[in-house]
CSV table of C-alpha atoms in Angstrom, one decimal:
chain,number,residue,atom,x,y,z
A,726,UNK,CA,172.1,90.6,83.3
A,727,UNK,CA,174.8,92.3,85.3
A,728,UNK,CA,174.7,89.5,87.9
A,729,UNK,CA,175.0,86.9,85.1
A,730,UNK,CA,178.2,88.6,83.9
A,731,UNK,CA,179.7,88.6,87.4
A,732,UNK,CA,178.7,85.0,87.9
A,733,UNK,CA,180.9,83.9,85.0
A,734,UNK,CA,183.9,84.9,87.3
A,735,UNK,CA,182.7,82.7,90.1
A,736,UNK,CA,180.6,85.2,92.0
A,737,UNK,CA,177.2,84.0,93.1
A,738,UNK,CA,174.2,86.1,92.3
A,739,UNK,CA,173.3,86.8,96.0
A,740,UNK,CA,176.8,88.2,96.8
A,741,UNK,CA,176.2,91.4,94.7
A,742,UNK,CA,172.4,91.6,94.6
A,743,UNK,CA,172.2,94.7,96.8
A,744,UNK,CA,174.9,96.5,95.0
A,745,UNK,CA,173.3,95.6,91.6
A,746,UNK,CA,169.9,96.9,92.7
A,747,UNK,CA,171.4,100.1,94.1
A,748,UNK,CA,173.5,100.7,90.9
A,749,UNK,CA,170.5,100.0,88.7
A,750,UNK,CA,168.4,102.7,90.6
A,751,UNK,CA,171.2,105.2,90.2
A,752,UNK,CA,171.4,104.5,86.4
A,753,UNK,CA,167.6,104.9,86.0
A,754,UNK,CA,167.6,108.2,87.8
A,755,UNK,CA,170.6,109.6,85.9
A,756,UNK,CA,169.4,108.4,82.5
A,757,UNK,CA,165.8,109.6,82.9
A,758,UNK,CA,167.0,113.0,84.4
A,759,UNK,CA,169.4,113.6,81.5
A,760,UNK,CA,166.8,112.5,78.9
A,761,UNK,CA,164.0,114.6,80.5
A,762,UNK,CA,161.8,111.6,81.1
A,763,UNK,CA,159.6,111.0,84.2
A,764,UNK,CA,160.3,108.1,86.5
A,765,UNK,CA,157.9,105.3,85.8
A,766,UNK,CA,157.4,102.2,83.8
A,767,UNK,CA,159.0,101.7,80.4
A,768,UNK,CA,155.9,100.3,78.8
A,769,UNK,CA,152.3,101.1,79.8
A,770,UNK,CA,150.7,97.7,79.3
A,771,UNK,CA,147.3,98.2,80.9
A,772,UNK,CA,145.2,101.2,81.6
A,773,UNK,CA,144.0,99.5,84.8
A,774,UNK,CA,146.9,99.5,87.4
A,775,UNK,CA,147.3,96.7,89.9
A,776,UNK,CA,146.4,98.5,93.1
A,777,UNK,CA,147.9,96.0,95.5
A,778,UNK,CA,149.7,92.7,95.3
A,779,UNK,CA,147.9,89.6,96.6
A,780,UNK,CA,149.8,86.4,97.6
A,781,UNK,CA,148.2,84.4,94.8
A,782,UNK,CA,149.8,86.8,92.3
A,783,UNK,CA,153.3,85.6,93.3
A,784,UNK,CA,152.3,82.0,92.8
A,785,UNK,CA,150.6,82.9,89.5
A,786,UNK,CA,153.6,84.8,88.3
A,787,UNK,CA,155.9,81.9,89.2
A,788,UNK,CA,153.7,79.5,87.2
A,789,UNK,CA,153.7,81.7,84.2
A,790,UNK,CA,157.5,82.1,84.6
A,791,UNK,CA,157.8,78.3,84.5
A,792,UNK,CA,155.8,78.3,81.2
A,793,UNK,CA,158.3,80.8,79.9
A,794,UNK,CA,161.2,78.6,81.0
A,795,UNK,CA,159.6,75.7,79.1
A,796,UNK,CA,159.4,77.8,75.9
A,797,UNK,CA,163.1,78.8,76.4
A,798,UNK,CA,164.0,75.1,76.6
A,799,UNK,CA,162.3,74.4,73.3
A,800,UNK,CA,163.9,77.4,71.7
A,801,UNK,CA,167.4,76.4,72.9
A,802,UNK,CA,167.0,73.0,71.3
A,803,UNK,CA,165.8,74.5,68.0
A,804,UNK,CA,168.6,77.0,68.1
A,805,UNK,CA,171.4,74.5,68.5
A,806,UNK,CA,169.9,72.5,65.6
A,807,UNK,CA,169.9,75.6,63.5
A,808,UNK,CA,173.5,76.3,64.4
A,809,UNK,CA,174.4,72.7,63.5
A,810,UNK,CA,172.7,73.3,60.1
A,811,UNK,CA,174.9,76.4,59.5
A,812,UNK,CA,177.9,74.3,60.6
A,813,UNK,CA,177.1,71.6,58.2
A,814,UNK,CA,177.0,74.2,55.4
A,815,UNK,CA,180.5,75.2,56.5
A,816,UNK,CA,179.5,78.7,57.5
A,817,UNK,CA,180.8,78.7,61.0
A,818,UNK,CA,184.5,78.4,60.4
A,819,UNK,CA,186.8,80.3,62.8
A,820,UNK,CA,188.3,82.4,60.0
A,821,UNK,CA,184.9,83.7,58.8
A,822,UNK,CA,185.8,82.7,55.3
A,823,UNK,CA,182.1,82.4,54.4
A,824,UNK,CA,180.9,85.4,56.4
A,825,UNK,CA,178.9,86.9,53.6
A,826,UNK,CA,176.9,83.7,52.7
A,827,UNK,CA,176.3,83.2,56.5
A,828,UNK,CA,175.0,86.7,56.8
A,829,UNK,CA,172.8,86.4,53.8
A,830,UNK,CA,171.3,83.1,54.9
A,831,UNK,CA,170.6,84.5,58.4
A,832,UNK,CA,169.1,87.6,56.7
A,833,UNK,CA,166.8,85.5,54.5
A,834,UNK,CA,165.2,83.9,57.6
A,835,UNK,CA,164.8,87.2,59.4
A,836,UNK,CA,163.4,89.2,56.4
A,837,UNK,CA,161.0,86.5,55.2
A,838,UNK,CA,159.5,86.0,58.7
A,839,UNK,CA,159.4,89.8,59.3
A,840,UNK,CA,157.6,90.5,56.0
A,841,UNK,CA,154.8,88.1,57.0
A,842,UNK,CA,154.7,89.0,60.8
A,843,UNK,CA,156.0,92.6,61.1
A,844,UNK,CA,155.7,92.6,64.9
A,845,UNK,CA,158.9,90.5,64.9
A,846,UNK,CA,161.1,93.2,63.3
A,847,UNK,CA,164.0,94.9,65.1
A,848,UNK,CA,165.3,94.1,68.6
A,849,UNK,CA,162.1,94.6,70.4
A,850,UNK,CA,162.5,97.5,72.8
A,851,UNK,CA,160.1,99.8,70.9
A,852,UNK,CA,157.9,96.9,69.7
A,853,UNK,CA,157.2,95.4,73.1
A,854,UNK,CA,154.7,98.2,73.9
A,855,UNK,CA,152.7,97.5,70.8
A,856,UNK,CA,152.8,93.8,71.3
A,857,UNK,CA,151.9,93.9,75.0
A,858,UNK,CA,148.9,96.2,74.4
A,859,UNK,CA,147.7,94.3,71.2
A,860,UNK,CA,148.1,97.6,69.3
A,861,UNK,CA,147.3,97.5,65.6
A,862,UNK,CA,150.2,97.0,63.3
A,863,UNK,CA,149.8,100.6,62.1
A,864,UNK,CA,151.3,101.7,65.5
A,865,UNK,CA,154.5,99.7,65.0
A,866,UNK,CA,157.6,102.0,65.1
A,867,UNK,CA,160.3,101.8,62.5
A,868,UNK,CA,158.3,99.5,60.3
A,869,UNK,CA,157.0,100.3,56.8
A,870,UNK,CA,154.6,99.1,55.5
A,871,UNK,CA,153.5,98.3,59.0
A,872,UNK,CA,150.9,95.7,57.9
A,873,UNK,CA,153.5,93.5,56.2
A,874,UNK,CA,152.6,91.4,53.2
A,875,UNK,CA,149.4,89.9,54.6
A,876,UNK,CA,148.0,92.5,57.0
A,877,UNK,CA,148.8,90.4,60.1
A,878,UNK,CA,147.3,91.6,63.4
A,879,UNK,CA,147.5,90.3,67.0
A,880,UNK,CA,143.7,89.9,67.3
A,881,UNK,CA,143.5,86.3,68.6
A,882,UNK,CA,145.2,83.8,70.8
A,883,UNK,CA,146.6,81.9,67.8
A,884,UNK,CA,148.0,85.1,66.2
A,885,UNK,CA,149.7,86.0,69.5
A,886,UNK,CA,151.3,82.6,69.6
A,887,UNK,CA,152.4,83.0,66.0
A,888,UNK,CA,154.1,86.3,66.9
A,889,UNK,CA,155.9,84.7,69.9
A,890,UNK,CA,157.1,81.7,67.9
A,891,UNK,CA,158.2,83.8,64.9
A,892,UNK,CA,160.1,86.2,67.2
A,893,UNK,CA,162.0,83.3,68.6
A,894,UNK,CA,162.8,82.1,65.1
A,895,UNK,CA,164.0,85.5,64.1
A,896,UNK,CA,166.3,85.7,67.2
A,897,UNK,CA,167.8,82.3,66.2
A,898,UNK,CA,168.4,83.3,62.6
A,899,UNK,CA,169.9,86.6,63.8
A,900,UNK,CA,172.4,84.8,66.1
A,901,UNK,CA,173.2,82.1,63.6
A,902,UNK,CA,173.7,84.7,60.9
A,903,UNK,CA,176.4,86.3,63.0
A,904,UNK,CA,174.6,89.6,63.6
A,905,UNK,CA,175.6,91.5,66.7
A,906,UNK,CA,173.1,92.1,69.5
A,907,UNK,CA,171.7,90.7,72.7
A,908,UNK,CA,168.8,88.5,73.8
A,909,UNK,CA,167.0,90.5,76.5
A,910,UNK,CA,164.7,92.8,74.7
A,911,UNK,CA,164.0,90.3,71.8
A,912,UNK,CA,163.0,87.7,74.4
A,913,UNK,CA,160.9,90.2,76.2
A,914,UNK,CA,159.0,90.8,72.9
A,915,UNK,CA,158.4,87.1,72.4
A,916,UNK,CA,157.4,86.7,76.1
A,917,UNK,CA,154.9,89.6,75.8
A,918,UNK,CA,153.3,87.9,72.8
A,919,UNK,CA,152.9,84.6,74.6
A,920,UNK,CA,151.6,86.4,77.7
A,921,UNK,CA,148.9,88.1,75.6
A,922,UNK,CA,148.0,84.7,74.2
A,923,UNK,CA,147.3,83.6,77.8
A,924,UNK,CA,145.0,86.6,78.3
A,925,UNK,CA,142.9,85.5,75.4
A,926,UNK,CA,142.6,82.0,76.9
A,927,UNK,CA,142.0,83.4,80.4
A,928,UNK,CA,140.3,86.8,80.1
A,929,UNK,CA,140.4,87.4,83.8
A,930,UNK,CA,144.3,87.2,83.8
A,931,UNK,CA,146.1,90.6,84.2
A,932,UNK,CA,147.9,91.5,81.0
A,933,UNK,CA,150.7,93.0,83.2
A,934,UNK,CA,151.3,89.8,85.1
A,935,UNK,CA,151.0,87.6,82.0
A,936,UNK,CA,153.3,89.5,79.7
A,937,UNK,CA,156.0,90.5,82.2
A,938,UNK,CA,156.2,87.1,84.0
A,939,UNK,CA,156.3,85.2,80.7
A,940,UNK,CA,159.0,87.5,79.4
A,941,UNK,CA,161.0,87.2,82.5
A,942,UNK,CA,160.7,83.4,82.5
A,943,UNK,CA,162.1,83.1,79.0
A,944,UNK,CA,164.9,85.6,79.6
A,945,UNK,CA,166.1,84.2,82.9
A,946,UNK,CA,166.0,80.6,81.6
A,947,UNK,CA,168.2,81.5,78.6
């Protein structure tokens, strides 16, 4: 993300890659030390760690990342159409004359979807762990009632895809409604759901590789 910001000023990614990695490591150490947290992964996706990396895993991760990029392409096309819809309604004027109707329309999309699929609520940082591990809805943080209106659970490939699609829809309605926030963690949540869908279709696939590579593919593409 930091490299993307720098690239907007004409700087290529590779020109500051080393500095970005070094600065990132310092930030992690300082933050976790001040917060009293151990150095380690943010989310524990699988109880079985990957002991060593094999060459095929790199190719596999690249392929899954391309799937994520394809999903990002589809989302981008939908999002611009949704923005056009808001524009046709006259809600995107530069003076924010109709800011309240715009916010309400965006909120309607977010709230309706979230009540049916509670895994899509909020920005995703705390929800990714539950999504990536297929945890029951009762373990969702900051959500009450956690089961939503229909008791939705991520217990099948289809339901994982539904979570991924709905999360992307929620992101689009959030942005179109003018709410502040970023894309990174929400896209990671969607990518984790799509990655878990792959593990249902291919049980031998590592949940760690599937979720993180799919999430990275979507985020980088956008």
